[in-house]
Short mmCIF file of C-alpha atoms in Angstrom, two decimals:
data_model
loop_
_atom_site.label_atom_id
_atom_site.label_comp_id
_atom_site.label_asym_id
_atom_site.label_seq_id
_atom_site.Cartn_x
_atom_site.Cartn_y
_atom_site.Cartn_z
CA MET A 3 0.02 0.00 -0.02
CA THR A 4 1.22 3.45 -0.83
CA SER A 5 1.09 6.13 1.97
CA VAL A 6 1.58 9.84 1.59
CA SER A 7 2.73 12.02 4.49
CA SER A 8 3.85 15.60 4.72
CA ILE A 9 6.68 17.07 6.72
CA PRO A 10 5.14 19.01 9.64
CA SER A 11 7.85 21.61 9.98
CA TRP A 12 11.22 22.68 8.55
CA ASN A 13 13.97 23.19 11.22
CA PRO A 14 17.36 22.87 9.75
CA SER A 15 20.40 22.72 12.05
CA PRO A 16 22.62 25.82 12.22
CA TYR A 17 25.58 25.64 9.82
CA ARG A 18 29.06 27.02 10.29
CA ALA A 19 32.03 26.14 8.05
CA VAL A 20 35.06 24.96 9.96
CA SER A 21 37.55 26.18 7.38
CA ALA A 22 39.36 29.36 8.35
CA ALA A 23 38.70 30.89 4.85
CA ALA A 24 34.93 30.64 5.46
CA ASN A 25 34.70 30.76 9.21
CA ARG A 26 31.69 33.05 9.50
CA THR A 27 27.96 33.10 9.15
CA ASP A 28 26.45 35.19 6.38
CA THR A 29 24.42 38.25 7.56
CA VAL A 30 21.68 37.41 5.20
CA PRO A 31 20.36 33.94 5.91
CA SER A 32 19.37 31.74 3.02
CA PRO A 33 15.60 31.49 2.64
CA ALA A 34 14.05 28.30 4.05
CA PRO A 35 12.68 25.86 1.47
CA THR A 36 8.97 25.36 1.28
CA PRO A 37 7.90 22.23 3.14
CA SER A 38 7.56 19.26 0.75
CA ALA A 39 5.78 15.94 0.66
CA ILE A 40 7.48 12.57 0.80
CA VAL A 41 6.09 9.57 -0.95
CA ALA A 42 6.90 6.27 0.57
CA PHE A 43 6.18 2.81 -0.87
CA GLY A 44 5.53 -0.12 1.42
CA GLY A 45 7.05 1.39 4.56
CA PRO A 46 6.82 4.16 7.19
CA PRO A 47 7.03 7.76 6.12
CA ALA A 48 10.60 9.05 5.27
CA VAL A 49 12.02 12.53 6.00
CA SER A 50 14.60 14.09 3.72
CA SER A 51 17.90 15.32 5.11
CA LEU A 52 17.99 18.22 2.57
CA VAL A 53 20.07 21.06 4.11
CA PRO A 54 19.86 24.72 2.93
CA SER A 55 22.98 25.61 0.86
CA PRO A 56 25.30 28.04 2.57
CA ARG A 57 27.26 30.85 1.04
CA VAL A 58 30.90 30.14 0.96
CA TRP A 59 33.35 33.05 1.34
CA GLU A 60 36.97 33.40 0.08
CA SER A 61 37.95 35.48 3.15
CA PRO A 62 36.44 35.87 6.58
CA SER A 63 37.06 39.67 6.60
CA ARG A 64 34.06 41.89 7.50
CA ASP A 65 34.83 45.14 5.69
CA GLY A 66 32.49 47.51 3.84
CA VAL A 67 33.06 45.73 0.52
CA SER A 68 31.99 42.37 1.97
CA GLU A 69 28.87 43.94 3.40
CA LYS A 70 28.04 45.48 0.13
CA MET A 71 28.51 42.02 -1.59
CA THR A 72 26.14 40.46 1.04
CA ASN A 73 23.41 43.04 0.37
CA ASN A 74 23.84 42.74 -3.42
CA PHE A 75 24.04 38.95 -3.65
CA ALA A 76 20.23 38.38 -3.70
CA SER A 77 20.03 40.32 -7.02
CA ARG A 78 20.46 38.47 -10.33
CA THR A 79 20.93 41.53 -12.52
CA PHE A 80 24.13 43.26 -13.58
CA GLY A 81 23.01 46.48 -11.96
CA GLY A 82 21.92 44.83 -8.75
CA ARG A 83 25.05 42.73 -8.28
CA PHE A 84 27.41 45.62 -8.92
CA GLY A 85 25.35 48.40 -7.44
CA GLY A 86 27.69 50.70 -5.46
CA LEU A 87 30.27 47.95 -5.40
CA GLY A 88 32.85 49.63 -7.74
CA ALA A 89 32.74 52.87 -5.80
CA SER A 90 32.95 51.08 -2.55
CA LEU A 91 36.09 49.10 -3.73
CA LEU A 92 37.85 52.22 -5.14
CA GLU A 93 37.07 54.43 -2.16
CA GLN A 94 39.07 52.18 0.15
CA ILE A 95 42.25 53.55 -1.28
CA LYS A 96 41.76 56.85 0.54
CA GLY A 97 41.62 54.83 3.80
CA GLY A 98 44.98 53.26 3.10
CA VAL A 99 43.73 49.88 1.71
CA ARG A 100 45.80 48.78 -1.24
CA ASN A 101 44.93 45.13 -1.90
CA VAL A 102 41.55 43.43 -1.64
CA SER A 103 40.34 39.93 -2.74
CA GLN A 104 36.94 38.79 -1.73
CA ALA A 105 34.39 36.29 -3.21
CA VAL A 106 31.19 34.63 -2.32
CA GLN A 107 29.55 31.63 -3.84
CA GLN A 108 26.25 29.93 -3.19
CA ALA A 109 26.79 26.20 -2.69
CA PRO A 110 24.26 24.02 -4.58
CA PRO A 111 21.77 22.08 -2.37
CA ARG A 112 22.60 18.58 -1.34
CA MET A 113 20.76 15.76 0.28
CA GLU A 114 23.45 15.08 2.92
CA PRO A 115 24.18 17.34 5.88
CA ASN A 116 27.67 18.75 6.46
CA THR A 117 28.55 18.34 2.72
CA TYR A 118 30.30 21.81 2.77
CA SER A 119 32.27 21.45 6.00
CA GLU A 120 35.37 21.57 3.82
CA ILE A 121 35.66 24.83 1.88
CA GLY A 122 38.15 23.45 -0.57
CA ALA A 123 35.45 21.47 -2.31
CA LEU A 124 34.09 24.72 -3.80
CA PRO A 125 36.73 27.44 -4.05
CA PRO A 126 35.03 30.84 -4.54
CA ALA A 127 38.43 32.34 -5.47
CA SER A 128 38.03 30.74 -8.86
CA LEU A 129 35.37 33.31 -9.72
CA HIS A 130 38.01 36.02 -10.23
CA GLY A 131 38.20 36.77 -13.96
CA ASN A 132 35.56 34.17 -14.85
CA GLY A 133 32.29 35.89 -14.35
CA GLU A 134 29.55 36.01 -16.95
CA ASP A 135 29.26 39.68 -16.14
CA ARG A 136 32.57 41.46 -15.50
CA VAL A 137 34.18 44.87 -15.14
CA THR A 138 37.82 45.69 -14.91
CA LEU A 139 39.48 49.06 -14.29
CA SER A 140 43.18 49.64 -14.57
CA ILE A 141 44.77 53.01 -13.56
CA THR A 142 48.51 53.85 -13.88
CA THR A 143 50.03 56.77 -12.05
CA LYS A 144 52.69 59.18 -13.40
CA SER A 145 55.14 57.46 -11.07
CA GLY A 146 54.41 54.05 -12.68
CA VAL A 147 52.26 52.39 -10.03
CA GLU A 148 49.44 50.33 -11.48
CA VAL A 149 46.13 49.86 -9.59
CA LYS A 150 43.82 47.08 -10.96
CA LEU A 151 40.23 46.43 -9.95
CA SER A 152 37.94 43.65 -11.13
CA LEU A 153 34.34 42.75 -10.43
CA ASP A 154 32.95 39.37 -11.57
CA SER A 155 29.45 37.98 -11.24
CA GLN A 156 27.71 34.78 -12.34
CA ASP A 157 24.43 33.09 -11.16
CA ASP A 158 25.89 31.55 -8.08
CA GLY A 159 28.78 33.89 -7.24
CA LEU A 160 30.20 37.38 -6.87
CA ALA A 161 33.85 38.35 -6.66
CA VAL A 162 35.92 41.61 -6.37
CA ARG A 163 39.66 42.17 -6.35
CA MET A 164 42.01 45.15 -6.11
CA SER A 165 45.80 45.12 -6.40
CA THR A 166 48.45 47.84 -6.25
CA SER A 167 51.93 47.29 -7.75
CA GLY A 168 53.73 49.76 -5.52
CA GLU A 169 53.61 52.57 -2.97
CA LEU A 170 51.11 55.32 -3.64
CA SER A 171 51.77 58.97 -2.61
CA GLU A 172 49.06 60.86 -0.80
CA ALA A 173 48.25 62.82 -4.01
CA GLU A 174 47.91 59.67 -5.93
CA ALA A 175 45.66 58.00 -3.39
CA ASP A 176 43.42 61.06 -3.40
CA ALA A 177 43.23 61.11 -7.16
CA LEU A 178 42.37 57.42 -7.31
CA GLY A 179 39.82 57.62 -4.52
CA GLY A 180 38.25 60.68 -6.17
CA MET A 181 37.40 58.61 -9.17
CA ALA A 182 35.12 56.24 -7.21
CA ASP A 183 31.83 57.82 -8.24
CA ALA A 184 32.99 58.18 -11.84
CA PHE A 185 33.80 54.43 -11.91
CA GLN A 186 30.36 53.53 -10.44
CA GLU A 187 28.64 55.81 -12.99
CA ALA A 188 30.34 53.95 -15.88
CA ILE A 189 29.23 50.64 -14.36
CA ASP A 190 25.61 51.89 -13.78
CA GLY A 191 25.47 53.10 -17.36
CA MET A 192 26.11 49.60 -18.72
CA ALA A 193 23.59 48.20 -16.26
CA LYS A 194 20.60 49.98 -17.77
CA GLY A 195 18.05 48.18 -20.07
CA GLN A 196 19.09 50.52 -22.80
CA PRO A 197 22.96 50.86 -22.14
CA LYS A 198 24.40 54.27 -21.61
CA ILE A 199 28.05 55.28 -22.15
CA LYS A 200 28.82 57.35 -18.98
CA LEU A 201 32.60 58.02 -19.25
CA SER A 202 32.72 61.83 -18.75
CA GLY A 203 33.51 61.32 -15.09
CA LEU A 204 36.41 58.97 -15.83
CA MET A 205 37.71 61.47 -18.40
CA GLN A 206 38.15 64.03 -15.67
CA PHE A 207 41.06 62.07 -14.13
CA ASP A 208 43.86 64.28 -12.79
CA GLN A 209 46.37 64.35 -15.65
CA ASP A 210 49.08 65.81 -13.39
CA VAL A 211 49.04 62.68 -11.14
CA LEU A 212 47.60 59.82 -13.20
CA ALA A 213 49.01 58.73 -16.54
CA SER A 214 46.27 56.45 -17.98
CA VAL A 215 42.83 54.96 -17.40
CA ASN A 216 41.51 51.69 -18.85
CA LEU A 217 38.07 50.18 -18.42
CA HIS A 218 36.59 47.01 -19.78
CA ALA A 219 32.94 45.84 -19.20
CA GLU A 220 31.01 42.81 -20.32
CA VAL A 221 27.32 42.25 -19.73
CA LYS A 222 25.48 39.11 -20.59
CA VAL A 223 22.15 39.89 -22.19
CA ARG A 224 19.82 37.16 -20.90
CA THR A 225 17.42 37.08 -23.77
CA GLU A 226 16.69 34.58 -26.48
CA PRO A 227 19.12 34.21 -28.06
CA GLN A 228 21.64 35.29 -25.48
CA SER A 229 24.28 37.85 -26.38
CA THR A 230 27.00 39.96 -24.77
CA GLN A 231 27.43 43.70 -24.63
CA THR A 232 31.01 44.96 -24.29
CA LEU A 233 32.56 48.35 -23.54
CA ASP A 234 36.32 49.22 -23.82
CA PHE A 235 37.77 52.60 -22.85
CA GLN A 236 41.31 53.93 -22.72
CA ALA A 237 42.57 57.37 -22.11
CA ASP A 238 46.05 58.89 -21.57
CA SER A 239 47.95 62.05 -22.53
CA ALA A 240 48.27 61.02 -26.19
CA GLN A 241 44.92 59.31 -27.10
CA ARG A 242 41.45 58.56 -25.97
CA LYS A 243 39.34 55.73 -27.37
CA VAL A 244 36.08 53.92 -26.65
CA SER A 245 34.32 51.04 -28.41
CA PHE A 246 30.95 49.44 -27.69
CA SER A 247 29.25 46.37 -29.13
CA GLY A 248 25.80 45.30 -28.25
CA VAL A 249 22.35 44.30 -29.38
CA ALA A 250 21.59 47.49 -31.19
CA GLY A 251 24.92 47.79 -32.97
CA SER A 252 28.50 49.02 -32.35
CA LEU A 253 30.43 52.29 -32.24
CA ASP A 254 34.06 53.37 -32.11
CA VAL A 255 35.63 56.72 -31.26
CA LYS A 256 39.32 57.51 -31.27
CA VAL A 257 40.76 60.91 -30.47
CA ASP A 258 44.39 62.05 -30.88
CA ALA A 259 45.23 64.37 -28.02
CA SER A 260 48.89 64.72 -28.71
CA GLN A 261 48.79 67.63 -31.22
CA LEU A 262 48.60 70.44 -28.69
CA HIS A 263 49.68 72.98 -31.25
CA ALA A 264 46.50 72.51 -33.36
CA MET A 265 44.11 72.81 -30.45
CA GLY A 266 42.09 75.89 -29.71
CA SER A 267 40.60 77.57 -26.62
CA LYS A 268 37.77 75.89 -24.65
CA GLU A 269 35.28 78.30 -26.32
CA ARG A 270 36.53 77.35 -29.72
CA GLN A 271 36.40 73.63 -28.88
CA ALA A 272 32.82 73.96 -27.54
CA LYS A 273 31.72 75.69 -30.74
CA ALA A 274 33.21 72.95 -32.88
CA MET A 275 31.74 70.23 -30.69
CA ASN A 276 28.26 71.68 -31.06
CA SER A 277 28.72 71.76 -34.82
CA TYR A 278 29.75 68.07 -34.89
CA ILE A 279 26.84 67.06 -32.66
CA LYS A 280 24.50 68.86 -35.12
CA GLN A 281 26.01 66.76 -37.94
CA ILE A 282 25.37 63.59 -36.06
CA ASP A 283 21.74 64.57 -35.30
CA GLN A 284 21.12 65.38 -38.89
CA ALA A 285 22.50 62.06 -39.97
CA ALA A 286 20.47 60.26 -37.39
CA SER A 287 17.31 61.94 -38.71
CA ARG A 288 18.07 61.35 -42.35
CA GLY A 289 18.87 57.75 -41.99
CA HIS A 290 16.44 56.80 -39.13
CA GLY A 291 19.28 55.75 -36.84
CA ASP A 292 18.42 53.89 -33.63
CA ALA A 293 17.76 56.58 -31.02
CA GLY A 294 19.43 54.64 -28.22
CA LEU A 295 22.53 53.75 -30.15
CA MET A 296 22.88 57.27 -31.55
CA SER A 297 22.53 58.71 -28.01
CA MET A 298 25.39 56.48 -26.90
CA PHE A 299 27.47 57.57 -29.91
CA LYS A 300 27.07 61.27 -29.07
CA ASP A 301 27.87 60.61 -25.36
CA ALA A 302 31.05 58.75 -26.36
CA PHE A 303 32.06 61.43 -28.88
CA THR A 304 31.51 64.15 -26.33
CA ALA A 305 33.35 62.35 -23.51
CA MET A 306 36.37 61.54 -25.55
CA HIS A 307 36.82 65.28 -26.34
CA SER A 308 36.30 66.40 -22.71
CA ASN A 309 39.15 67.48 -20.42
CA ALA A 310 41.39 67.87 -23.45
CA PRO A 311 44.77 69.50 -22.62
CA LEU A 312 45.24 73.05 -23.93
CA PRO A 313 48.41 74.20 -25.69
CA PRO A 314 50.97 76.05 -23.53
CA ALA A 315 50.46 79.74 -23.61
CA GLY A 316 53.15 82.34 -24.20
CA THR A 317 55.80 79.93 -25.43
CA SER A 318 58.12 81.09 -28.23
CA LEU A 319 59.45 77.63 -29.00
CA PRO A 320 58.00 75.04 -31.44
CA GLU A 321 55.78 72.47 -29.69
CA ASP A 322 56.19 68.71 -30.12
CA GLY A 323 58.52 69.35 -33.11
CA LYS A 324 55.83 71.32 -34.94
CA TRP A 325 55.91 74.98 -35.98
CA ARG A 326 54.08 77.56 -34.00
CA LEU A 327 50.70 78.63 -35.37
CA ALA A 328 49.67 82.14 -35.97
CA ALA A 329 46.23 83.47 -35.24
CA GLU A 330 45.39 83.21 -38.88
CA ASP A 331 46.39 79.53 -38.86
CA ARG A 332 44.19 78.74 -35.88
CA ALA A 333 41.17 80.53 -37.54
CA MET A 334 41.43 77.85 -40.25
CA LEU A 335 41.18 75.01 -37.69
CA THR A 336 38.32 73.58 -35.66
CA GLY A 337 40.34 73.73 -32.49
CA LEU A 338 39.52 70.10 -31.63
CA PRO A 339 42.03 67.26 -31.62
CA ASP A 340 41.91 64.89 -34.57
CA PHE A 341 39.60 61.95 -34.42
CA ALA A 342 37.96 59.09 -36.24
CA ALA A 343 34.45 58.05 -35.13
CA SER A 344 31.95 55.53 -36.55
CA VAL A 345 28.64 53.87 -35.59
CA SER A 346 26.99 50.87 -37.15
CA GLN A 347 23.46 49.67 -36.48
CA THR A 348 22.66 45.89 -36.40
CA VAL A 349 21.17 45.04 -39.78
CA LYS A 350 17.58 43.79 -39.78
CA PHE A 351 15.65 42.09 -42.59
CA SER A 352 12.14 43.17 -41.77
CA ASN A 353 10.47 42.20 -45.06
CA PRO A 354 10.11 38.40 -45.48
CA MET A 355 8.90 38.85 -49.03
CA ARG A 356 12.11 40.69 -50.17
CA SER A 357 15.16 39.48 -48.45
CA SER A 358 17.41 41.95 -50.38
CA GLU A 359 15.84 44.86 -48.53
CA ARG A 360 17.46 45.57 -45.21
CA ASP A 361 17.19 48.12 -42.45
CA GLY A 362 20.63 49.46 -41.56
CA PHE A 363 22.54 52.59 -40.55
CA GLN A 364 26.28 53.38 -40.84
CA TYR A 365 27.86 56.67 -40.10
CA GLU A 366 31.50 57.90 -40.09
CA LEU A 367 32.95 61.23 -39.02
CA SER A 368 36.64 62.24 -39.01
CA GLN A 369 39.18 65.06 -38.80
CA LYS A 370 42.83 65.00 -39.68
CA THR A 371 45.41 67.79 -39.32
CA SER A 372 48.93 67.98 -40.59
CA VAL A 373 51.58 70.71 -40.00
CA ALA A 374 54.90 70.41 -41.92
CA GLY A 375 57.71 72.50 -43.40
CA ALA A 376 61.46 73.10 -43.30
CA SER A 377 61.25 76.00 -40.95
CA GLN A 378 58.87 78.42 -39.15
CA ASP A 379 58.91 80.71 -42.15
CA ASP A 380 58.32 77.86 -44.68
CA ARG A 381 55.49 75.86 -43.16
CA THR A 382 52.30 74.26 -44.33
CA LEU A 383 49.06 73.57 -42.65
CA ARG A 384 46.11 71.39 -43.69
CA GLN A 385 42.95 70.13 -41.90
CA GLN A 386 40.47 67.75 -43.53
CA GLN A 387 37.03 66.95 -42.16
CA GLN A 388 34.79 64.15 -43.58
CA SER A 389 31.50 62.53 -42.97
CA LYS A 390 29.73 59.64 -44.61
CA LEU A 391 26.26 58.19 -44.16
CA SER A 392 24.79 54.92 -45.60
CA ALA A 393 21.33 54.03 -44.46
CA SER A 394 18.22 52.10 -45.55
CA PHE A 395 14.83 51.67 -43.93
CA HIS A 396 11.17 50.85 -44.54
CA GLN A 397 8.30 53.24 -43.88
CA THR A 398 4.56 52.91 -43.78
CA LEU A 399 2.37 54.74 -46.38
CA ILE A 400 -0.01 55.88 -43.75
CA PRO A 401 1.56 58.13 -41.05
CA GLY A 402 0.92 56.81 -37.57
CA LEU A 403 -0.03 53.30 -38.71
CA PRO A 404 2.56 50.71 -37.72
CA LEU A 405 4.23 48.86 -40.57
CA ARG A 406 3.87 45.08 -40.37
CA LEU A 407 5.42 43.33 -43.29
CA THR A 408 4.67 39.63 -43.84
CA ASP A 409 4.76 37.22 -46.70
CA GLN A 410 1.21 38.18 -47.61
CA VAL A 411 0.66 40.54 -50.52
CA GLU A 412 -1.82 42.59 -48.57
CA SER A 413 0.97 43.70 -46.19
CA GLN A 414 3.28 44.95 -48.91
CA ASN A 415 2.32 48.70 -48.86
CA TYR A 416 5.31 50.74 -47.95
CA THR A 417 8.27 52.87 -49.15
CA TYR A 418 11.86 51.67 -49.07
CA HIS A 419 14.55 54.35 -48.61
CA GLN A 420 18.23 54.13 -49.35
CA ILE A 421 20.36 57.09 -48.31
CA GLU A 422 24.03 57.88 -49.37
CA ASP A 423 25.47 61.19 -48.09
CA THR A 424 28.99 62.48 -47.98
CA ALA A 425 30.51 65.76 -46.94
CA SER A 426 34.07 67.17 -46.63
CA SER A 427 35.94 70.32 -45.71
CA ASP A 428 39.62 70.97 -46.71
CA ALA A 429 41.42 73.94 -45.28
CA GLN A 430 45.03 74.65 -46.45
CA MET A 431 47.64 77.28 -45.80
CA ALA A 432 51.26 77.70 -46.79
CA TYR A 433 54.04 80.29 -46.01
CA LYS A 434 57.17 81.07 -48.05
CA ASP A 435 59.92 83.14 -46.44
CA GLY A 436 57.51 84.15 -43.72
CA LYS A 437 54.83 85.38 -46.20
CA LEU A 438 51.45 83.82 -46.65
CA VAL A 439 51.32 82.41 -50.21
CA LYS A 440 48.31 80.06 -49.98
CA ALA A 441 45.07 79.99 -47.96
CA SER A 442 42.10 78.13 -49.33
CA LEU A 443 38.93 76.47 -48.11
CA GLN A 444 37.10 73.84 -50.17
CA GLN A 445 33.88 72.31 -48.97
CA GLU A 446 31.59 69.76 -50.67
CA ALA A 447 28.40 68.01 -49.68
CA SER A 448 26.28 65.54 -51.64
CA GLN A 449 23.20 63.55 -50.85
CA SER A 450 21.40 60.78 -52.70
CA THR A 451 17.99 59.41 -51.81
CA HIS A 452 16.56 56.38 -53.54
CA ILE A 453 12.85 55.75 -52.73
CA MET A 454 10.84 52.79 -54.00
CA LYS A 455 7.07 52.78 -53.39
CA TYR A 456 5.18 49.50 -53.23
CA VAL A 457 1.41 48.99 -53.22
CA LEU A 458 0.22 45.38 -52.84
CA ALA A 459 3.71 44.21 -53.46
CA LYS A 460 4.00 45.98 -56.87
CA VAL A 461 6.36 48.86 -57.59
CA GLU A 462 4.40 52.03 -58.06
CA SER A 463 7.33 54.44 -58.29
CA ASP A 464 11.13 54.40 -58.20
CA VAL A 465 12.87 57.70 -57.70
CA THR A 466 16.47 58.64 -57.06
CA THR A 467 17.13 62.28 -56.01
CA PRO A 468 20.73 63.64 -55.94
CA THR A 469 21.76 66.95 -54.42
CA ASN A 470 25.20 68.51 -54.53
CA HIS A 471 26.76 71.56 -52.92
CA SER A 472 30.37 72.85 -53.39
CA LEU A 473 32.42 75.87 -52.25
CA LEU A 474 35.91 76.95 -53.08
CA ARG A 475 37.35 80.15 -51.54
CA ASP A 476 40.83 81.83 -51.97
CA LEU A 477 41.47 83.44 -48.59
CA VAL A 478 44.99 84.88 -49.22
CA GLY A 479 43.52 88.39 -49.73
CA VAL A 480 41.28 88.05 -46.66
CA LEU A 481 44.07 86.85 -44.30
CA GLY A 482 46.92 89.06 -45.79
CA PRO A 483 48.40 91.69 -43.51
CA TYR A 484 47.59 94.69 -45.72
CA LYS A 485 44.19 95.75 -46.82
CA THR A 486 43.06 98.99 -48.47
CA ASP A 487 39.90 99.22 -46.30
CA GLU A 488 42.16 99.53 -43.22
CA LEU A 489 43.74 102.82 -44.35
CA GLY A 490 43.06 105.51 -41.79
CA MET A 491 41.98 103.05 -38.94
CA THR A 492 43.52 103.25 -35.53
CA PRO A 493 45.58 100.25 -34.41
CA GLU A 494 42.84 99.37 -31.93
CA LYS A 495 40.17 99.44 -34.63
CA LYS A 496 42.33 97.38 -36.90
CA ALA A 497 42.83 94.78 -34.18
CA GLU A 498 39.04 94.69 -33.41
CA GLN A 499 38.18 94.19 -37.15
CA ARG A 500 40.88 91.54 -37.51
CA ALA A 501 39.56 89.56 -34.53
CA GLN A 502 36.03 89.71 -35.93
CA LEU A 503 37.26 88.54 -39.27
CA LEU A 504 39.06 85.57 -37.80
CA GLN A 505 36.12 84.62 -35.64
CA THR A 506 33.80 84.59 -38.66
CA LEU A 507 36.28 82.50 -40.62
CA GLY A 508 36.50 80.07 -37.77
CA ASP A 509 32.80 79.47 -37.97
CA GLU A 510 32.85 78.98 -41.75
CA VAL A 511 35.54 76.24 -41.80
CA LEU A 512 33.42 73.89 -39.73
CA LEU A 513 32.02 70.90 -41.58
CA GLN A 514 28.61 71.39 -43.18
CA SER A 515 26.99 68.07 -44.11
CA TYR A 516 23.71 69.62 -45.08
CA PRO A 517 24.46 73.33 -46.00
CA GLY A 518 21.43 75.51 -46.04
CA GLN A 519 19.09 72.67 -44.88
CA THR A 520 17.31 72.34 -41.57
CA ILE A 521 16.68 68.78 -40.54
CA SER A 522 14.74 68.38 -37.35
CA LEU A 523 15.14 65.06 -35.46
CA TRP A 524 12.58 62.50 -36.72
CA GLN A 525 11.02 64.72 -39.21
CA ALA A 526 9.86 63.47 -42.62
CA ASP A 527 12.29 61.04 -44.12
CA VAL A 528 12.76 63.07 -47.28
CA LEU A 529 13.82 66.64 -47.72
CA PRO A 530 11.27 69.02 -49.36
CA GLU A 531 12.96 69.02 -52.70
CA GLU A 532 12.99 65.22 -52.63
CA ASP A 533 9.23 65.21 -51.93
CA GLU A 534 8.67 67.27 -55.06
CA ALA A 535 10.79 64.89 -57.14
CA ALA A 536 8.98 61.92 -55.83
CA ALA A 537 5.63 63.53 -56.52
CA ALA A 538 6.63 64.24 -60.07
#
């Protein structure tokens, strides 16, 4: 006969590991299992010896980091596990702590009591560097001391580690500890459902004390299918770069901060930055770029240009082996360090009836400056700016009505857009025997929009609309030292007029991807002149 009996209560015996490495009781007790039923065949009721699994610790230390790990362990998300943990780890440097290694692991449940009396059976230290979610930060001081931090998390464990390669001065410890909030901000940005690149804080590192900052983060996206989002960041006195890869797409920004001679004032840099951000917004609107990915791209682009060193003022010597630049030279430059930036959206094939049609977005933006010559009086200067957009997308014929393309003819009512845009700006100057002999500005911009309209899966129209703009200016007469309209002017008035002319020229040399056109974010997909061509 089969009898069924239930366990009347659950009262596990207290557990304490005897190993020195885990000789403590967790502050957050493991939840008690729900009472269960035991089915016995041909005998008296049986009671299971199932014991709640303990948490096994690498070290018995009870510091603030361990407490934070205890509080975070119940969470299963990247943000919950690492919430406040990066800042807590780095802040300890101010208190004199230089090396930390701690890990906690949830032992799997077993049917026999005292299974985990020996900690060596499940070493939590093995978690270091092996987490499904991980963050590493490496900072090198000007004196050569390297500080490394790592955070690792997986379903059953959490680990942190900090190591210092040498002695830190008080100034170095303060500079490192002062980056705690910035480190945590970068972690929290990656923890969001829509990731954010939050690196502006890390970019503010004290360049008089610290030589370089490197960050790497990996987040496992627990969806079907699973994927990984990664972030890599590096900054030192010569370069800054960041790359991101995730579900929405990828981006890459590299900035050359070594050419101090070609960099302008903070005001000049801010104006150029605003101009470039405008170019990015226009491209995002034209090509229907993913809003979240483009926001990350702008954040990365802005962060990599922040805290840029300024050229030494009042020096009469060549800088970094380059020739000094006059005010006229600087007026022909953006004032920003050179860079190369790109963003690429994950390609989607949203129309099952036409696999050749895809939804994608690729955008590139760059600046390159060269200064050369045999001497200060025989020097050349050139700065090139370029942008390129390639995009394609589907759009509904009825505004406000979602587009749902299937393999049914009735769903095939849409327009398919293909965008190809390029723009460039080329500023050049040359001196011979100290005299300006060449000063030119050449700018070009072209756009091509190909629109195919389908009604019930049949092509109703197929229109390609190209637009082109070009500008070539000879600026020798404008920048030359002598002008007839300055006759009779006081020196003060001449200086004022000269400053105004150079400021105006500085605005005009900035890249113009869509000259004379206003493109509001998420406006109609085609420009007014393209609408007219399509209607024709």
